[in-house]
Short mmCIF file of C-alpha atoms in Angstrom, two decimals:
data_model
loop_
_atom_site.label_atom_id
_atom_site.label_comp_id
_atom_site.label_asym_id
_atom_site.label_seq_id
_atom_site.Cartn_x
_atom_site.Cartn_y
_atom_site.Cartn_z
CA MET X 107 -25.22 -34.37 -137.30
CA LYS X 108 -24.42 -32.76 -140.58
CA ASN X 109 -21.13 -33.87 -142.10
CA SER X 110 -20.61 -35.87 -138.99
CA SER X 111 -17.12 -37.09 -139.74
CA LEU X 112 -15.83 -33.55 -140.09
CA TYR X 113 -17.38 -32.37 -136.85
CA LYS X 114 -16.88 -35.49 -134.79
CA GLY X 115 -13.27 -34.85 -133.90
CA SER X 116 -14.13 -31.39 -132.62
CA LEU X 117 -17.06 -32.34 -130.39
CA ASN X 118 -15.00 -32.28 -127.19
CA THR X 119 -13.53 -28.92 -128.07
CA ILE X 120 -16.97 -27.52 -128.83
CA ILE X 121 -18.27 -28.69 -125.46
CA MET X 122 -15.29 -27.28 -123.59
CA LYS X 123 -15.51 -23.96 -125.38
CA LEU X 124 -19.18 -23.61 -124.50
CA LEU X 125 -18.54 -24.45 -120.87
CA GLU X 126 -15.72 -21.95 -120.77
CA GLU X 127 -18.14 -19.23 -121.86
CA LYS X 128 -21.19 -20.26 -119.89
CA GLY X 129 -19.65 -21.58 -116.70
CA ARG X 130 -21.90 -24.58 -116.28
CA MET X 131 -24.43 -26.31 -118.49
CA TYR X 132 -26.54 -29.45 -118.59
CA GLY X 133 -26.72 -31.93 -121.44
CA TYR X 134 -29.88 -30.81 -123.13
CA GLU X 135 -28.85 -27.17 -122.87
CA ILE X 136 -25.63 -27.96 -124.76
CA THR X 137 -27.44 -29.61 -127.66
CA GLN X 138 -29.82 -26.65 -127.92
CA LYS X 139 -27.08 -24.06 -127.64
CA VAL X 140 -25.04 -25.61 -130.43
CA LYS X 141 -28.10 -25.80 -132.62
CA ALA X 142 -28.88 -22.13 -131.95
CA ILE X 143 -25.34 -20.86 -132.59
CA THR X 144 -24.98 -22.76 -135.86
CA LEU X 145 -28.54 -21.91 -136.91
CA GLY X 146 -29.47 -25.57 -136.94
CA GLU X 147 -26.59 -26.54 -139.19
CA LEU X 148 -24.85 -28.57 -136.50
CA ASN X 149 -27.02 -30.91 -134.52
CA ILE X 150 -25.20 -32.78 -131.76
CA THR X 151 -26.84 -36.15 -131.32
CA GLU X 152 -27.75 -37.37 -127.86
CA GLY X 153 -25.90 -40.60 -128.53
CA ALA X 154 -22.67 -38.65 -129.03
CA LEU X 155 -23.02 -35.88 -126.46
CA TYR X 156 -23.36 -37.90 -123.26
CA PRO X 157 -20.49 -40.27 -123.99
CA ALA X 158 -18.32 -37.22 -124.74
CA LEU X 159 -19.33 -35.53 -121.47
CA HIS X 160 -18.72 -38.70 -119.46
CA LYS X 161 -15.34 -39.19 -121.04
CA LEU X 162 -14.23 -35.64 -120.30
CA GLU X 163 -15.45 -36.10 -116.74
CA ALA X 164 -13.49 -39.33 -116.30
CA GLU X 165 -10.39 -37.58 -117.57
CA GLY X 166 -10.80 -34.98 -114.85
CA LEU X 167 -11.49 -32.13 -117.28
CA LEU X 168 -15.08 -31.67 -116.16
CA GLU X 169 -16.79 -31.89 -112.81
CA VAL X 170 -20.46 -32.28 -112.04
CA GLU X 171 -23.03 -30.56 -109.86
CA VAL X 172 -26.55 -31.72 -109.25
CA GLU X 173 -29.50 -29.53 -108.48
CA LYS X 174 -33.18 -30.09 -108.07
CA VAL X 175 -35.01 -28.21 -110.83
CA ASP X 176 -38.80 -28.41 -111.00
CA ASN X 177 -39.56 -31.96 -109.95
CA ARG X 178 -36.39 -33.61 -111.18
CA LEU X 179 -32.65 -33.70 -110.66
CA ARG X 180 -30.46 -31.87 -113.12
CA LYS X 181 -26.81 -32.61 -113.67
CA TYR X 182 -24.61 -29.66 -114.56
CA TYR X 183 -21.13 -29.90 -116.04
CA LYS X 184 -18.38 -27.39 -115.58
CA LEU X 185 -14.69 -27.19 -116.35
CA THR X 186 -12.16 -28.11 -113.71
CA GLU X 187 -8.93 -26.16 -113.39
CA LYS X 188 -7.24 -28.79 -115.50
CA GLY X 189 -10.14 -28.50 -117.95
CA ASN X 190 -9.64 -24.76 -118.27
CA LYS X 191 -6.00 -25.18 -119.21
CA GLU X 192 -6.82 -27.94 -121.64
CA THR X 193 -9.49 -25.80 -123.32
CA VAL X 194 -6.91 -23.16 -124.17
CA ASN X 195 -4.66 -25.81 -125.74
CA ARG X 196 -7.43 -27.44 -127.70
CA LEU X 197 -8.80 -24.18 -129.03
CA ALA X 198 -5.35 -23.17 -130.22
CA GLU X 199 -5.02 -26.54 -131.89
CA LEU X 200 -8.40 -26.20 -133.56
CA GLU X 201 -7.59 -22.72 -134.83
CA GLU X 202 -4.35 -23.98 -136.27
CA PHE X 203 -6.29 -26.78 -137.94
CA ILE X 204 -8.81 -24.36 -139.43
CA LYS X 205 -6.02 -22.19 -140.76
CA ASN X 206 -4.29 -25.12 -142.40
CA MET X 207 -7.54 -26.35 -143.89
CA GLN X 208 -8.21 -22.92 -145.31
CA ASN X 209 -4.81 -22.90 -146.94
CA ILE X 210 -5.49 -26.26 -148.51
CA VAL X 211 -9.02 -25.51 -149.65
CA ASN X 212 -8.26 -21.96 -150.75
CA PRO X 213 -4.58 -21.83 -151.58
CA LYS X 214 -3.08 -18.40 -151.99
CA LEU X 215 -1.31 -18.81 -155.28
CA SER X 216 0.75 -15.68 -155.24
CA TYR X 217 3.14 -15.04 -152.44
CA MET B 4 -46.42 -27.21 -119.95
CA LYS B 5 -44.32 -28.96 -117.31
CA LEU B 6 -44.11 -32.66 -116.69
CA SER B 7 -45.98 -34.06 -113.73
CA ASP B 8 -44.42 -36.22 -111.02
CA GLU B 9 -46.11 -39.30 -112.46
CA GLN B 10 -44.65 -38.57 -115.87
CA ILE B 11 -41.20 -38.24 -114.34
CA GLN B 12 -41.69 -41.63 -112.69
CA ARG B 13 -42.83 -43.00 -116.03
CA LEU B 14 -39.59 -41.74 -117.58
CA TYR B 15 -37.54 -43.53 -114.90
CA ARG B 16 -39.45 -46.70 -115.72
CA PHE B 17 -38.90 -46.07 -119.40
CA THR B 18 -35.11 -45.92 -118.95
CA ARG B 19 -35.22 -49.13 -116.90
CA GLU B 20 -37.23 -50.82 -119.63
CA HIS B 21 -34.52 -49.80 -122.05
CA PHE B 22 -31.75 -51.40 -120.06
CA VAL B 23 -30.47 -48.47 -118.06
CA GLU B 24 -30.05 -50.07 -114.66
CA HIS B 25 -28.11 -47.43 -112.82
CA TYR B 26 -29.71 -44.55 -111.07
CA ASP B 27 -27.02 -42.02 -112.02
CA LEU B 28 -27.53 -42.51 -115.72
CA GLN B 29 -31.30 -42.85 -115.38
CA THR B 30 -31.44 -39.44 -113.73
CA GLU B 31 -29.45 -37.75 -116.44
CA LEU B 32 -31.54 -39.30 -119.20
CA VAL B 33 -34.81 -38.52 -117.44
CA ASP B 34 -33.87 -34.85 -117.24
CA HIS B 35 -32.83 -34.86 -120.88
CA LEU B 36 -36.06 -36.49 -122.06
CA SER B 37 -38.12 -34.16 -119.86
CA ASN B 38 -36.51 -31.08 -121.33
CA ALA B 39 -36.94 -32.40 -124.83
CA ILE B 40 -40.58 -33.30 -124.29
CA GLU B 41 -41.37 -29.91 -122.75
CA GLU B 42 -39.66 -28.21 -125.67
CA GLU B 43 -41.57 -30.38 -128.11
CA TRP B 44 -44.85 -29.39 -126.47
CA LYS B 45 -44.10 -25.72 -127.07
CA GLU B 46 -44.22 -26.35 -130.79
CA ASN B 47 -46.68 -29.19 -130.80
CA PRO B 48 -49.02 -28.82 -127.84
CA LYS B 49 -51.38 -31.51 -129.10
CA LEU B 50 -48.82 -34.30 -128.93
CA SER B 51 -49.47 -36.81 -126.16
CA PHE B 52 -46.80 -37.54 -123.57
CA GLU B 53 -46.13 -41.02 -124.97
CA GLU B 54 -45.89 -39.76 -128.55
CA ALA B 55 -43.48 -37.03 -127.58
CA LEU B 56 -41.41 -39.53 -125.61
CA GLN B 57 -41.18 -41.95 -128.53
CA LYS B 58 -40.19 -39.12 -130.81
CA GLU B 59 -37.34 -38.07 -128.53
CA PHE B 60 -36.22 -41.62 -127.91
CA LYS B 61 -35.83 -42.14 -131.66
CA LYS B 62 -33.17 -39.46 -131.67
CA PHE B 63 -30.93 -41.77 -129.67
CA GLY B 64 -30.72 -44.07 -132.69
CA VAL B 65 -31.48 -47.73 -133.26
CA PHE B 66 -29.56 -48.90 -130.21
CA GLY B 67 -31.46 -46.58 -127.90
CA PHE B 68 -29.59 -45.93 -124.69
CA MET B 69 -27.24 -48.89 -125.11
CA ASP B 70 -24.45 -46.86 -126.57
CA VAL B 71 -24.66 -44.25 -123.84
CA VAL B 72 -24.63 -46.96 -121.15
CA GLU B 73 -21.68 -48.73 -122.70
CA LYS B 74 -19.62 -45.58 -123.06
CA ARG B 75 -20.48 -44.55 -119.53
CA GLN B 76 -19.17 -47.89 -118.33
CA SER B 77 -15.88 -47.46 -120.11
CA ALA B 78 -15.51 -43.86 -118.94
CA LEU B 79 -16.01 -44.90 -115.33
CA SER B 80 -13.66 -47.86 -115.71
CA LYS B 81 -11.06 -45.44 -116.89
CA LYS B 82 -11.71 -43.22 -113.90
CA TYR B 83 -11.35 -46.27 -111.67
CA HIS B 84 -8.05 -47.26 -113.22
CA LEU B 85 -6.70 -43.76 -112.73
CA LEU B 86 -7.76 -43.99 -109.10
CA ILE B 87 -5.94 -47.30 -108.61
CA TRP B 88 -2.87 -45.92 -110.27
CA LYS B 89 -2.96 -42.83 -108.05
CA HIS B 90 -3.08 -44.91 -104.87
CA PHE B 91 -0.54 -47.40 -106.16
CA LYS B 92 1.92 -44.62 -106.98
CA GLU B 93 1.68 -43.37 -103.40
CA PHE B 94 3.57 -46.47 -102.32
CA PHE B 95 6.48 -45.32 -104.43
CA THR B 96 6.70 -41.81 -103.03
CA ILE B 97 7.97 -40.71 -99.64
CA PRO B 98 6.87 -41.56 -96.93
CA LYS B 99 5.21 -44.80 -98.08
CA LEU B 100 8.21 -45.65 -100.23
CA ILE B 101 10.04 -46.61 -97.04
CA ILE B 102 7.40 -49.26 -96.31
CA THR B 103 7.60 -50.55 -99.86
CA ILE B 104 11.38 -50.82 -99.83
CA SER B 105 11.36 -52.54 -96.44
CA LEU B 106 8.79 -55.02 -97.71
CA VAL B 107 10.81 -55.87 -100.80
CA VAL B 108 14.13 -56.12 -98.93
CA GLY B 109 12.54 -58.02 -96.06
CA LEU B 110 10.92 -60.51 -98.40
CA PHE B 111 14.16 -60.90 -100.30
CA TYR B 112 16.18 -61.83 -97.18
CA PHE B 113 13.38 -63.96 -95.93
CA PHE B 114 13.43 -65.95 -99.15
CA LYS B 115 17.23 -66.04 -99.25
CA TYR B 116 17.58 -67.67 -95.84
CA ILE B 117 14.40 -69.63 -95.37
CA PHE B 118 13.36 -70.44 -98.90
CA PHE B 119 11.44 -73.58 -99.48
CA TYR B 120 8.70 -74.11 -101.93
CA GLU B 121 6.11 -75.35 -99.45
CA LEU B 122 6.38 -72.00 -97.67
CA MET B 123 5.30 -70.27 -100.87
CA GLY B 124 2.32 -72.57 -101.06
CA ILE B 125 1.25 -71.81 -97.52
CA GLY B 126 1.78 -68.09 -98.03
CA MET B 127 -0.36 -68.10 -101.16
CA ILE B 128 -3.20 -69.99 -99.50
CA LEU B 129 -3.12 -67.53 -96.61
CA TRP B 130 -3.22 -64.62 -99.04
CA PHE B 131 -6.12 -66.15 -100.92
CA VAL B 132 -8.11 -66.58 -97.69
CA LEU B 133 -7.43 -62.96 -96.71
CA LEU B 134 -8.58 -61.67 -100.10
CA ILE B 135 -11.81 -63.63 -99.90
CA ALA B 136 -12.44 -62.40 -96.35
CA ALA B 137 -11.97 -58.78 -97.45
CA LEU B 138 -14.23 -59.39 -100.43
CA VAL B 139 -17.05 -60.82 -98.35
CA TYR B 140 -16.75 -57.97 -95.84
CA GLU B 141 -16.89 -55.19 -98.44
CA LYS B 142 -19.68 -56.82 -100.45
CA ARG B 143 -21.79 -56.96 -97.34
CA LYS B 144 -21.22 -53.26 -96.77
CA MET B 145 -22.35 -52.48 -100.32
CA LYS B 146 -25.47 -54.59 -99.97
CA LYS B 147 -26.37 -52.76 -96.81
CA ARG B 148 -26.06 -49.44 -98.59
CA LYS B 149 -28.17 -50.62 -101.52
CA ASN B 150 -30.88 -51.72 -99.13
CA GLN B 151 -30.83 -48.27 -97.63
CA THR B 152 -31.19 -46.34 -100.87
CA GLY B 153 -32.70 -48.96 -103.20
CA LYS B 154 -30.56 -47.64 -106.03
CA LYS B 155 -27.74 -48.95 -108.12
CA TRP B 156 -24.75 -46.77 -108.90
CA MET B 157 -22.46 -47.73 -111.70
CA PHE B 158 -19.25 -46.51 -110.10
CA GLU B 159 -20.09 -48.32 -106.90
CA GLU B 160 -20.49 -51.54 -108.81
CA ILE B 161 -17.13 -51.03 -110.47
CA ILE B 162 -15.42 -50.33 -107.15
CA TYR B 163 -16.88 -53.41 -105.46
CA GLY B 164 -16.54 -55.56 -108.53
CA TYR B 165 -12.87 -54.53 -108.66
CA GLY B 166 -13.24 -53.51 -112.30
CA SER B 167 -11.13 -55.80 -114.38
CA PHE B 168 -8.89 -56.53 -111.42
CA SER B 169 -10.93 -59.42 -110.15
CA ALA B 170 -8.11 -61.49 -111.63
CA VAL B 171 -6.11 -60.77 -108.46
CA PHE B 172 -8.15 -63.48 -106.79
CA ALA B 173 -6.85 -66.10 -109.13
CA PHE B 174 -3.29 -64.94 -108.66
CA PRO B 175 -2.38 -66.98 -105.56
CA ILE B 176 -3.57 -70.11 -107.33
CA HIS B 177 -1.39 -69.37 -110.34
CA MET B 178 1.55 -68.88 -108.03
CA ILE B 179 1.03 -72.26 -106.40
CA ASN B 180 0.96 -73.81 -109.85
CA ILE B 181 4.17 -72.13 -110.88
CA PHE B 182 6.02 -73.04 -107.72
CA SER B 183 4.81 -76.59 -107.68
CA ASN B 184 6.68 -77.19 -110.94
CA HIS B 185 9.96 -76.22 -109.36
CA GLY B 186 13.33 -77.76 -109.99
CA ASN B 187 15.89 -78.27 -107.28
CA GLY B 188 17.67 -75.67 -105.22
CA ILE B 189 17.16 -72.02 -104.52
CA PRO B 190 16.95 -69.50 -107.38
CA ASN B 191 19.81 -67.00 -107.61
CA ASP B 192 19.73 -63.59 -105.93
CA TYR B 193 18.52 -61.69 -108.98
CA ILE B 194 15.58 -63.98 -109.48
CA LEU B 195 14.80 -63.90 -105.76
CA PHE B 196 14.89 -60.12 -105.76
CA GLY B 197 12.70 -60.06 -108.85
CA ILE B 198 10.20 -62.39 -107.19
CA SER B 199 10.19 -60.24 -104.04
CA LEU B 200 9.61 -57.05 -106.01
CA PHE B 201 6.91 -58.64 -108.09
CA LEU B 202 5.10 -60.12 -105.09
CA VAL B 203 5.19 -56.82 -103.21
CA ALA B 204 3.84 -54.97 -106.26
CA VAL B 205 0.99 -57.44 -106.68
CA PHE B 206 0.30 -57.35 -102.98
CA LEU B 207 0.14 -53.54 -102.91
CA GLY B 208 -1.99 -53.53 -106.04
CA SER B 209 -4.54 -55.89 -104.55
CA TYR B 210 -4.41 -53.97 -101.28
CA VAL B 211 -5.37 -50.79 -103.14
CA VAL B 212 -8.16 -52.54 -105.05
CA VAL B 213 -9.60 -54.60 -102.22
CA LYS B 214 -9.03 -52.38 -99.23
CA ILE B 215 -8.02 -48.76 -99.82
CA ILE B 216 -10.49 -47.79 -102.52
CA PRO B 217 -13.52 -49.56 -101.03
CA SER B 218 -12.77 -47.97 -97.66
CA LYS B 219 -12.88 -44.56 -99.35
CA ALA B 220 -15.80 -45.52 -101.57
CA GLU B 221 -18.21 -43.14 -99.90
CA GLU B 222 -15.94 -40.19 -100.59
CA TYR B 223 -15.35 -41.15 -104.23
CA LEU B 224 -19.01 -41.85 -104.84
CA LYS B 225 -20.00 -38.47 -103.47
CA GLN B 226 -17.49 -36.81 -105.73
CA THR B 227 -18.69 -38.75 -108.79
CA TYR B 228 -22.36 -38.44 -107.89
CA PRO B 229 -23.46 -35.21 -106.28
CA GLU B 230 -27.00 -36.61 -106.59
CA TYR B 231 -26.00 -39.19 -103.97
CA ALA B 232 -26.82 -36.58 -101.37
CA PHE B 233 -30.35 -36.14 -102.75
CA SER B 234 -31.23 -39.79 -102.74
CA ASN B 235 -30.25 -40.72 -99.21
#
């Protein structure tokens, strides 16, 4: 993952935001989707994605569905009701963070 | 190109060879690797199955699946603890609160009027025997289920291994130790009440861990593992 330490803290929020838009997704789909949106700039590693998904699931923010696709079982993740509420909070928090960072990186000198 | 059934089986074996013992995690990783390999083939059709697999596996880093397994374990332990807490709390809300209060008050008066240290010893031994009996009974049930499906489920193992709460089994022995070092006379009311409250809490806690959750295991496992339904 590029600049991993900067992105790391936002991985959960990224996952939740994607699930909010798409309804339900499976692990591999999430990695590909993120890569596509960021034009390959942000590459979520497998070693980070699954632990994040499992943690969100244990916290009751995600629930799972399993379906047989081709000749294998596929596990889909989707937001629970609690997860939906939490997504709104976390996105607001992230936006606030981005705004503050922008002010620090690019301070408006004249008020 | 799609993966064949044999290749899927090979992927299951591959996860087992790399220390993923539990079917739930194996399944998720198999699907991930399959997708990745199929995607790889779109760009690189000449790559052999094994080469593509090795290439994808490398992306998991030097520790392979270990990290994923470890984190999965801690996520499920957390889920388990939340479950215990949820059931434990029920004993402190109406209507079960009435049972809890009666137990504490009953134990308190029992101790107050018929307290002698040997009684504690006998009580603890009895408790210990009951715990072991429950343990043997539930383990047997789990074994039966594993024989039916031939698969290991991580959350099931946590439930029947009592997570980190296996210490409850040593508890009665500790209590005997503590009470065998007694001085003379009966402790005062506050201490007696404290002991009653503490014993009831520990008793309810072990009841949740040893009896309530295992008896609902099926339900919790189905909720954690929708794939449970596919494999039976």
